[in-house]
Short mmCIF file of C-alpha atoms and ligand atoms in Angstrom, two decimals:
data_model
loop_
_atom_site.label_atom_id
_atom_site.label_comp_id
_atom_site.label_asym_id
_atom_site.label_seq_id
_atom_site.Cartn_x
_atom_site.Cartn_y
_atom_site.Cartn_z
CA UNK A 1 0.00 0.00 0.00
CA UNK A 2 1.29 3.47 -0.91
CA UNK A 3 2.14 5.80 1.94
CA UNK A 4 -0.37 8.50 2.76
CA UNK A 5 -1.31 11.13 5.31
CA UNK A 6 -4.65 11.36 7.07
CA UNK A 7 -5.23 15.01 7.94
CA UNK A 8 -8.04 15.58 10.44
CA UNK A 9 -9.27 19.17 10.51
CA UNK A 10 -10.73 19.60 13.99
CA UNK A 11 -8.86 17.01 16.05
CA UNK A 12 -10.16 18.54 19.30
CA UNK A 13 -13.82 18.35 18.18
CA UNK A 14 -16.40 16.25 19.95
CA UNK A 15 -16.55 13.92 16.95
CA UNK A 16 -12.79 13.39 16.98
CA UNK A 17 -12.82 12.67 20.71
CA UNK A 18 -15.79 10.35 20.75
CA UNK A 19 -15.35 8.45 17.51
CA UNK A 20 -12.31 9.22 15.36
CA UNK A 21 -9.49 8.91 17.88
CA UNK A 22 -10.92 5.70 19.42
CA UNK A 23 -11.40 4.23 15.93
CA UNK A 24 -7.78 4.98 15.02
CA UNK A 25 -6.59 3.41 18.26
CA UNK A 26 -8.66 0.28 17.62
CA UNK A 27 -7.30 0.05 14.10
CA UNK A 28 -3.79 0.28 15.55
CA UNK A 29 -4.60 -2.47 18.05
CA UNK A 30 -5.83 -4.73 15.28
CA UNK A 31 -2.88 -3.96 13.05
CA UNK A 32 -5.17 -2.27 10.51
CA UNK A 33 -3.24 0.96 10.08
CA UNK A 34 -1.16 0.60 6.93
CA UNK A 35 2.62 0.89 7.39
CA UNK A 36 3.04 4.16 5.54
CA UNK A 37 0.16 5.98 7.22
CA UNK A 38 0.84 9.29 8.95
CA UNK A 39 -1.85 10.99 11.02
CA UNK A 40 -1.93 14.77 11.27
CA UNK A 41 -4.35 16.49 13.61
CA UNK A 42 -5.11 20.18 13.32
CA UNK A 43 -6.76 22.57 15.77
CA UNK A 44 -6.61 26.19 16.83
CA UNK A 45 -4.89 25.70 20.15
CA UNK A 46 -1.16 25.26 20.37
CA UNK A 47 0.19 21.89 21.42
CA UNK A 48 3.74 20.60 21.42
CA UNK A 49 4.26 17.09 19.99
CA UNK A 50 4.30 15.66 23.50
CA UNK A 51 1.21 17.62 24.54
CA UNK A 52 -0.56 16.32 21.47
CA UNK A 53 0.25 12.74 22.42
CA UNK A 54 -0.91 13.43 25.98
CA UNK A 55 -4.14 14.81 24.52
CA UNK A 56 -4.67 11.58 22.55
CA UNK A 57 -4.02 9.55 25.68
CA UNK A 58 -6.45 11.61 27.72
CA UNK A 59 -9.16 11.21 25.10
CA UNK A 60 -8.63 7.46 24.97
CA UNK A 61 -8.82 7.16 28.74
CA UNK A 62 -11.96 9.27 29.07
CA UNK A 63 -15.19 7.37 29.67
CA UNK A 64 -16.89 6.81 26.33
CA UNK A 65 -19.88 4.57 25.62
CA UNK A 66 -18.47 3.93 22.17
CA UNK A 67 -15.13 2.77 23.43
CA UNK A 68 -15.14 0.80 26.61
CA UNK A 69 -12.01 -1.25 26.64
CA UNK A 70 -8.63 -0.66 28.23
CA UNK A 71 -5.83 1.09 26.36
CA UNK A 72 -2.67 -0.95 25.89
CA UNK A 73 0.48 1.05 26.43
CA UNK A 74 2.43 -0.65 23.62
CA UNK A 75 -0.35 -0.05 21.08
CA UNK A 76 -0.64 3.57 22.16
CA UNK A 77 3.13 4.08 21.86
CA UNK A 78 3.03 2.58 18.43
CA UNK A 79 0.16 4.86 17.40
CA UNK A 80 2.12 7.84 18.72
CA UNK A 81 4.85 7.22 16.16
CA UNK A 82 2.39 8.22 13.44
CA UNK A 83 0.99 11.29 15.17
CA UNK A 84 1.66 14.87 14.20
CA UNK A 85 0.00 18.14 14.99
CA UNK A 86 -0.29 21.45 13.16
CA UNK A 87 -2.07 24.33 14.85
CA UNK A 88 -3.79 27.32 13.30
CA UNK A 89 -7.05 28.92 12.32
CA UNK A 90 -8.86 27.23 9.49
CA UNK A 91 -9.86 30.60 8.05
CA UNK A 92 -6.28 31.84 7.96
CA UNK A 93 -4.22 31.19 4.78
CA UNK A 94 -1.05 31.11 6.92
CA UNK A 95 -2.24 27.89 8.47
CA UNK A 96 -2.34 26.17 5.07
CA UNK A 97 1.09 27.41 4.22
CA UNK A 98 2.30 25.90 7.46
CA UNK A 99 0.45 22.67 6.73
CA UNK A 100 1.98 22.47 3.26
CA UNK A 101 5.48 23.00 4.65
CA UNK A 102 4.84 20.42 7.32
CA UNK A 103 3.68 17.86 4.76
CA UNK A 104 6.80 18.55 2.68
CA UNK A 105 9.01 18.17 5.73
CA UNK A 106 7.41 14.86 6.62
CA UNK A 107 7.89 13.65 3.06
CA UNK A 108 11.56 14.68 3.29
CA UNK A 109 11.87 12.66 6.50
CA UNK A 110 10.69 9.48 4.80
CA UNK A 111 6.94 9.79 5.48
CA UNK A 112 5.57 10.51 2.00
CA UNK A 113 2.44 12.67 2.11
CA UNK A 114 1.62 13.05 -1.58
CA UNK A 115 -1.41 10.84 -1.07
CA UNK A 116 -3.72 12.60 1.34
CA UNK A 117 -7.05 11.95 2.99
CA UNK A 118 -8.67 15.01 4.56
CA UNK A 119 -11.32 14.59 7.21
CA UNK A 120 -13.61 17.50 7.98
CA UNK A 121 -14.39 17.21 11.70
CA UNK A 122 -15.22 20.87 11.93
CA UNK A 123 -18.04 23.40 11.51
CA UNK A 124 -19.58 23.64 8.02
CA UNK A 125 -19.09 27.44 8.21
CA UNK A 126 -15.39 26.79 7.80
CA UNK A 127 -15.64 24.54 4.77
CA UNK A 128 -15.29 27.26 2.16
CA UNK A 129 -12.16 28.60 3.88
CA UNK A 130 -10.71 25.10 3.95
CA UNK A 131 -11.44 24.38 0.29
CA UNK A 132 -10.30 27.77 -0.99
CA UNK A 133 -7.03 27.56 0.88
CA UNK A 134 -6.35 23.96 -0.01
CA UNK A 135 -6.66 25.08 -3.61
CA UNK A 136 -4.59 28.20 -3.08
CA UNK A 137 -1.70 26.10 -1.80
CA UNK A 138 -2.16 23.33 -4.34
CA UNK A 139 -3.25 20.87 -1.67
CA UNK A 140 -6.42 19.66 -3.38
CA UNK A 141 -4.94 18.53 -6.68
CA UNK A 142 -4.04 14.99 -7.52
CA UNK A 143 -0.88 15.74 -9.51
CA UNK A 144 1.51 13.88 -7.24
CA UNK A 145 -0.84 11.41 -5.60
CA UNK A 146 -4.48 10.97 -4.63
CA UNK A 147 -6.45 13.44 -2.54
CA UNK A 148 -9.67 12.26 -0.88
CA UNK A 149 -12.07 14.25 1.25
CA UNK A 150 -14.26 12.73 3.99
CA UNK A 151 -17.23 14.90 4.77
CA UNK A 152 -19.81 14.15 7.38
CA UNK A 153 -23.30 15.40 8.06
CA UNK A 154 -24.78 17.94 8.27
CA UNK A 155 -24.61 18.00 4.50
CA UNK A 156 -26.84 21.03 4.30
CA UNK A 157 -29.92 21.65 6.41
CA UNK A 158 -32.42 21.43 3.59
CA UNK A 159 -32.42 20.54 -0.08
CA UNK A 160 -31.25 23.96 -1.23
CA UNK A 161 -28.34 24.25 1.16
CA UNK A 162 -27.32 20.65 0.40
CA UNK A 163 -27.19 21.53 -3.29
CA UNK A 164 -25.14 24.63 -2.56
CA UNK A 165 -22.69 22.65 -0.46
CA UNK A 166 -22.36 20.10 -3.21
CA UNK A 167 -21.67 22.83 -5.75
CA UNK A 168 -19.02 24.22 -3.44
CA UNK A 169 -17.42 20.79 -3.09
CA UNK A 170 -17.40 20.27 -6.84
CA UNK A 171 -15.73 23.62 -7.38
CA UNK A 172 -12.64 22.33 -5.60
CA UNK A 173 -12.82 18.54 -5.86
CA UNK A 174 -13.99 16.03 -8.41
CA UNK A 175 -16.74 13.60 -7.46
CA UNK A 176 -14.29 10.69 -7.26
CA UNK A 177 -12.43 12.51 -4.47
CA UNK A 178 -15.53 12.88 -2.28
CA UNK A 179 -16.59 10.50 0.48
CA UNK A 180 -19.90 11.58 2.02
CA UNK A 181 -20.08 9.71 5.22
CA UNK A 182 -23.05 8.36 7.17
CA UNK A 183 -21.51 6.49 10.05
CA UNK A 184 -24.52 4.18 10.37
CA UNK A 185 -23.48 2.58 7.07
CA UNK A 186 -20.17 1.71 8.65
CA UNK A 187 -21.85 -0.27 11.43
CA UNK A 188 -21.37 -3.98 10.95
CA UNK A 189 -24.94 -4.67 11.99
CA UNK A 190 -26.23 -2.31 9.30
CA UNK A 191 -23.99 -3.85 6.67
CA UNK A 192 -25.45 -7.20 7.61
CA UNK A 193 -28.90 -6.21 6.36
CA UNK A 194 -27.77 -7.05 2.84
CA UNK A 195 -26.13 -10.27 3.94
CA UNK A 196 -29.35 -11.27 5.64
CA UNK A 197 -31.29 -10.81 2.42
CA UNK A 198 -28.89 -12.50 0.12
CA UNK A 199 -28.25 -15.54 2.29
CA UNK A 200 -31.83 -16.23 3.38
CA UNK A 201 -33.93 -16.64 0.26
CA UNK A 202 -37.00 -17.61 2.32
CA UNK A 203 -36.81 -14.39 4.28
CA UNK A 204 -36.63 -12.15 1.22
CA UNK A 205 -39.56 -14.02 -0.36
CA UNK A 206 -41.89 -12.94 2.43
CA UNK A 207 -40.57 -9.39 2.55
CA UNK A 208 -43.37 -7.64 0.66
CA UNK A 209 -46.62 -5.74 1.17
CA UNK A 210 -48.71 -8.91 1.00
CA UNK A 211 -46.96 -10.36 4.03
CA UNK A 212 -45.51 -7.42 5.95
CA UNK A 213 -47.80 -5.09 7.83
CA UNK A 214 -45.24 -2.73 9.27
CA UNK A 215 -41.51 -2.08 9.42
CA UNK A 216 -40.21 0.01 12.26
CA UNK A 217 -36.70 1.49 12.44
CA UNK A 218 -35.94 2.81 15.91
CA UNK A 219 -32.83 4.54 17.22
CA UNK A 220 -33.32 5.32 20.86
CA UNK A 221 -30.71 7.11 22.95
CA UNK A 222 -30.70 7.48 26.72
CA UNK A 223 -28.33 10.45 26.72
CA UNK A 224 -29.34 14.06 26.17
CA UNK A 225 -27.88 16.51 23.70
CA UNK A 226 -25.05 17.59 26.04
CA UNK A 227 -22.68 20.23 24.77
CA UNK A 228 -23.79 19.91 21.14
CA UNK A 229 -26.84 22.10 21.71
CA UNK A 230 -25.71 24.94 19.46
CA UNK A 231 -25.69 22.58 16.49
CA UNK A 232 -28.55 20.36 17.63
CA UNK A 233 -30.98 23.12 18.41
CA UNK A 234 -30.99 24.19 14.76
CA UNK A 235 -31.23 20.62 13.57
CA UNK A 236 -33.58 18.67 15.85
CA UNK A 237 -34.10 14.91 15.67
CA UNK A 238 -35.60 14.91 12.18
CA UNK A 239 -32.61 16.59 10.54
CA UNK A 240 -30.04 15.10 12.91
CA UNK A 241 -31.08 11.45 12.67
CA UNK A 242 -33.99 10.78 10.33
CA UNK A 243 -32.72 12.65 7.27
CA UNK A 244 -29.59 10.54 7.22
CA UNK A 245 -29.13 7.48 9.45
CA UNK A 246 -32.73 6.26 9.63
CA UNK A 247 -33.52 6.85 5.97
CA UNK A 248 -30.32 5.09 4.99
CA UNK A 249 -31.13 2.07 7.15
CA UNK A 250 -34.69 2.00 5.84
CA UNK A 251 -33.57 2.11 2.22
CA UNK A 252 -31.16 -0.75 2.85
CA UNK A 253 -34.01 -2.81 4.30
CA UNK A 254 -36.39 -2.05 1.44
CA UNK A 255 -34.07 -2.09 -1.55
CA UNK A 256 -34.00 -4.98 -4.00
CA UNK A 257 -31.00 -7.24 -3.89
CA UNK A 258 -28.50 -5.53 -6.19
CA UNK A 259 -27.14 -7.39 -9.24
CA UNK A 260 -23.81 -7.31 -7.49
CA UNK A 261 -22.46 -5.55 -4.45
CA UNK A 262 -20.53 -2.92 -6.32
CA UNK A 263 -20.79 0.59 -5.03
CA UNK A 264 -22.73 1.66 -8.13
CA UNK A 265 -25.36 -1.07 -7.87
CA UNK A 266 -25.94 -0.51 -4.16
CA UNK A 267 -26.40 3.21 -4.69
CA UNK A 268 -28.75 2.62 -7.61
CA UNK A 269 -31.00 0.37 -5.58
CA UNK A 270 -31.09 2.73 -2.60
CA UNK A 271 -31.91 5.64 -4.88
CA UNK A 272 -34.83 3.72 -6.39
CA UNK A 273 -36.29 3.36 -2.89
CA UNK A 274 -35.62 6.93 -1.80
CA UNK A 275 -37.42 8.17 -4.91
CA UNK A 276 -40.54 6.25 -4.00
CA UNK A 277 -40.83 7.24 -0.34
CA UNK A 278 -43.75 9.49 0.56
CA UNK A 279 -45.28 10.84 3.75
CA UNK A 280 -48.13 8.78 5.15
CA UNK A 281 -50.49 8.62 8.18
CA UNK A 282 -49.57 12.15 9.19
CA UNK A 283 -52.07 12.15 12.03
CA UNK A 284 -49.79 9.61 13.77
CA UNK A 285 -46.65 11.77 13.54
CA UNK A 286 -45.28 12.89 16.87
CA UNK A 287 -42.47 15.21 17.87
CA UNK A 288 -41.38 16.09 21.38
CA UNK A 289 -38.75 17.57 23.63
CA UNK A 290 -37.40 16.11 26.87
CA UNK A 291 -38.23 18.24 29.84
CA UNK A 292 -34.71 19.18 30.94
CA UNK A 293 -33.69 20.26 27.42
CA UNK A 294 -34.45 23.93 27.92
CA UNK A 295 -32.47 23.97 31.12
CA UNK A 296 -29.47 22.43 29.37
CA UNK A 297 -29.95 24.84 26.47
CA UNK A 298 -29.93 27.91 28.73
CA UNK A 299 -26.24 27.35 29.46
CA UNK A 300 -25.63 27.90 25.74
CA UNK A 301 -27.92 30.93 25.56
CA UNK A 302 -30.59 29.01 23.72
CA UNK A 303 -34.05 30.04 24.91
CA UNK A 304 -37.66 29.13 24.12
CA UNK A 305 -36.61 26.42 21.76
CA UNK A 306 -39.18 24.07 20.31
CA UNK A 307 -36.56 21.88 18.63
CA UNK A 308 -37.61 18.27 18.75
CA UNK A 309 -35.46 15.75 20.56
CA UNK A 310 -37.89 13.00 19.59
CA UNK A 311 -39.62 12.27 16.31
CA UNK A 312 -41.93 9.60 14.98
CA UNK A 313 -42.55 9.70 11.25
CA UNK A 314 -44.56 7.34 9.03
CA UNK A 315 -43.76 6.74 5.37
CA UNK A 316 -45.01 4.69 2.48
CA UNK A 317 -42.87 3.34 -0.34
CA UNK A 318 -44.89 3.56 -3.51
CA UNK A 319 -43.42 0.65 -5.41
CA UNK A 320 -44.71 -2.80 -6.26
CA UNK A 321 -43.07 -4.61 -3.38
CA UNK A 322 -43.86 -2.19 -0.56
CA UNK A 323 -46.84 0.06 -1.32
CA UNK A 324 -49.16 -0.23 1.69
CA UNK A 325 -46.64 -1.52 4.23
CA UNK A 326 -46.44 1.00 7.05
CA UNK A 327 -42.91 2.33 7.51
CA UNK A 328 -42.30 3.86 10.91
CA UNK A 329 -39.15 5.81 11.80
CA UNK A 330 -38.55 6.72 15.44
CA UNK A 331 -35.58 8.48 16.95
CA UNK A 332 -35.12 10.30 20.21
CA UNK A 333 -32.78 11.39 22.96
CA UNK A 334 -33.23 10.96 26.75
CA UNK A 335 -35.41 7.91 26.21
CA UNK A 336 -35.39 4.99 28.65
CA UNK A 337 -32.72 2.95 26.84
CA UNK A 338 -30.02 3.13 24.18
CA UNK A 339 -30.73 0.78 21.30
CA UNK A 340 -31.11 0.60 17.55
CA UNK A 341 -33.57 -1.89 16.12
CA UNK A 342 -35.49 -2.84 12.99
CA UNK A 343 -38.77 -4.60 13.71
CA UNK A 344 -40.57 -6.37 10.89
CA UNK A 345 -44.18 -7.06 11.81
CA UNK A 346 -45.91 -9.53 9.53
CA UNK A 347 -49.64 -9.70 8.87
CA UNK A 348 -49.55 -13.17 10.34
CA UNK A 349 -48.98 -12.35 14.01
CA UNK A 350 -47.05 -15.61 14.42
CA UNK A 351 -44.28 -14.12 12.30
CA UNK A 352 -41.90 -11.42 13.46
CA UNK A 353 -38.27 -10.53 12.73
CA UNK A 354 -36.23 -8.20 14.90
CA UNK A 355 -32.82 -7.04 13.75
CA UNK A 356 -30.92 -5.56 16.67
CA UNK A 357 -28.44 -2.99 15.45
CA UNK A 358 -26.91 -1.81 18.71
CA UNK A 359 -25.65 -2.25 21.37
CA UNK A 360 -26.83 -5.83 20.98
CA UNK A 361 -26.23 -7.03 17.44
CA UNK A 362 -28.25 -10.02 16.44
CA UNK A 363 -31.46 -11.13 14.91
CA UNK A 364 -34.43 -12.87 16.44
CA UNK A 365 -36.98 -14.36 14.14
CA UNK A 366 -40.23 -16.22 14.59
CA UNK A 367 -41.85 -17.68 11.54
CA UNK A 368 -45.10 -19.57 11.99
CA UNK A 369 -44.68 -19.10 15.70
CA UNK A 370 -41.38 -21.02 15.69
CA UNK A 371 -38.06 -19.42 16.57
CA UNK A 372 -35.69 -19.52 13.65
CA UNK A 373 -32.19 -20.14 14.81
CA UNK A 374 -30.25 -20.63 11.63
CA UNK A 375 -30.77 -17.31 9.88
CA UNK A 376 -27.44 -16.23 8.53
CA UNK A 377 -26.59 -12.78 9.76
CA UNK A 378 -23.32 -11.59 11.15
CA UNK A 379 -20.24 -13.72 10.87
CA UNK A 380 -20.35 -14.28 14.61
CA UNK A 381 -23.93 -13.74 15.69
CA UNK A 382 -24.55 -12.58 19.19
CA UNK A 383 -23.70 -9.82 21.56
CA UNK A 384 -20.43 -8.15 20.68
CA UNK A 385 -19.70 -5.23 22.97
CA UNK A 386 -16.42 -4.51 21.22
CA UNK A 387 -17.58 -4.88 17.66
CA UNK A 388 -15.63 -2.61 15.34
CA UNK A 389 -16.74 0.93 15.45
CA UNK A 390 -18.33 2.22 12.29
CA UNK A 391 -15.53 4.69 11.71
CA UNK A 392 -12.99 1.90 11.45
CA UNK A 393 -14.82 0.41 8.47
CA UNK A 394 -15.18 3.83 6.91
CA UNK A 395 -11.52 4.74 7.30
CA UNK A 396 -10.56 1.36 5.84
CA UNK A 397 -12.83 1.91 2.86
CA UNK A 398 -11.52 5.38 2.08
CA UNK A 399 -7.98 4.04 2.28
CA UNK A 400 -9.01 1.27 -0.14
CA UNK A 401 -10.99 3.65 -2.35
CA UNK A 402 -14.25 1.76 -1.89
CA UNK A 403 -17.33 3.95 -1.94
CA UNK A 404 -20.07 1.38 -1.31
CA UNK A 405 -20.60 2.50 2.28
CA UNK A 406 -20.71 6.19 1.41
CA UNK A 407 -23.64 8.28 0.29
CA UNK A 408 -24.05 9.89 -3.11
CA UNK A 409 -25.24 13.47 -3.59
CA UNK A 410 -28.45 12.14 -5.09
CA UNK A 411 -29.23 10.14 -1.95
CA UNK A 412 -28.60 13.25 0.13
CA UNK A 413 -30.93 15.31 -2.08
CA UNK A 414 -33.73 12.74 -2.06
CA UNK A 415 -33.58 12.49 1.73
CA UNK A 416 -33.72 16.27 2.09
CA UNK A 417 -36.62 16.47 -0.32
CA UNK A 418 -38.61 14.21 1.96
CA UNK A 419 -37.51 15.97 5.13
CA UNK A 420 -38.32 19.38 3.64
CA UNK A 421 -41.89 18.14 3.14
CA UNK A 422 -42.09 17.11 6.79
CA UNK A 423 -40.64 20.43 7.94
CA UNK A 424 -43.24 22.33 5.92
CA UNK A 425 -46.00 20.53 7.78
CA UNK A 426 -44.32 20.85 11.18
CA UNK A 427 -47.09 23.04 12.64
CA UNK A 428 -49.59 20.28 12.05
CA UNK A 429 -47.55 17.67 13.92
CA UNK A 430 -48.45 16.98 17.54
CA UNK A 431 -45.74 18.27 19.92
CA UNK A 432 -45.27 16.92 23.47
CA UNK A 433 -42.86 17.53 26.33
CA UNK A 434 -41.73 14.20 27.75
CA UNK A 435 -40.12 13.35 31.09
CA UNK A 436 -36.42 12.60 30.95
CA UNK A 437 -35.70 8.95 30.23
CA UNK A 438 -39.35 8.14 29.70
CA UNK A 439 -41.10 7.44 26.41
CA UNK A 440 -43.25 10.34 25.11
C1 BG6 B 501 -25.01 11.39 15.17
C2 BG6 B 501 -25.99 12.38 15.70
O1 BG6 B 501 -24.96 11.44 13.78
O2 BG6 B 501 -25.39 10.09 15.58
C3 BG6 B 501 -26.07 12.30 17.22
O3 BG6 B 501 -25.61 13.70 15.32
C4 BG6 B 501 -26.37 10.88 17.65
O4 BG6 B 501 -27.04 13.19 17.72
C5 BG6 B 501 -25.41 9.91 16.99
O5 BG6 B 501 -26.23 10.84 19.05
C6 BG6 B 501 -25.85 8.49 17.26
O6 BG6 B 501 -24.87 7.62 16.78
P1 BG6 B 501 -24.64 6.22 17.45
O7 BG6 B 501 -23.63 5.56 16.60
O8 BG6 B 501 -24.18 6.48 18.84
O9 BG6 B 501 -25.98 5.54 17.44
#
């Protein structure tokens, strides 16, 4: 594998602390970081090389529901050999000059950085500064090696802004350089939805509107919004979770088995589904806010917010296989328990399939009232508290230039189109305040 540098813009962000740094550590522990990989973190604050390593260590030793195992000193020391830090303001051209010089220096020291993966773990307001300056200093071109850009949600906050962001991206990068990331697609349990379909012919045969009454996708979190209120308050549960993660999971469940599992075929099939989704049973929609939200929000000067921390949305998929099957999407914070689950309710009440996405990852199925034990699902079915974090898979795929677990601009647009329709009707949706850690 050719040497490359992973440059993370925003290494002190919440995302980097909760997901990216732990994922990189886990990859190091499993020997999954390629030999010639250099990791460069960037942030505003100044840190010496040793302070930067201390920062990594502190992050890894901080309690984190996504990363609950002990840190091995030898793995950490090994990871440290790859770590570098460049400080500066992302809206200041001087920072990019410094970054360019640093990359050249590293290359001169035997750590070639002509191949580069950039990760945007920073505020979208900064994107245009980043892109402009990368171009100004020749850091976005692929003359000497590849340049790939990982960009995470929010990809816009409605259809129009998503289109604008895409135009901005395409001004500085070509489509093949872009990796639009939805971390739910990196979850092993979500990837297994396709395996489940293709290895259990009997299951896929009964997956249709004649047999299935309802499919429910639920992502329930027990934690509140915490210190992400400034972002979250503008987004709310529908934009934060339903527009991306839940619609992606739903389209994976509903899509036809692709001709092959190439990135193109998977995207085509998902797009066919997203095009056919429509709002349904609007009288059953529900949005809500947990009672302590406003108190938390006050600390961030957010007042009188009616942002939803819970949402229940019903859809219909107007195609031959699914028209008439009720599709329920539920997501919320400060609910009784943390779990992700797909529940398939058949018309015959003796049949039911539950795909547990997290933290438990398995499948329970009853067909004709009998438990099915031999459904092929994950390679090792069962509870796997340390199953690879989604970001590991996604990093691996970007390194290997595989886009099947990433989202195309068309998928993003179709999801926003649907969400924009919901947002327009927001005033008609019932709103409730719910007690912390209770269901609305
Ligand atoms: C993020 C949302 O995309 O996903 C968060 O912005 C949410 O609000 C998180 O908490 C949930 O991810 P996971 O992997 O913990 O289920």
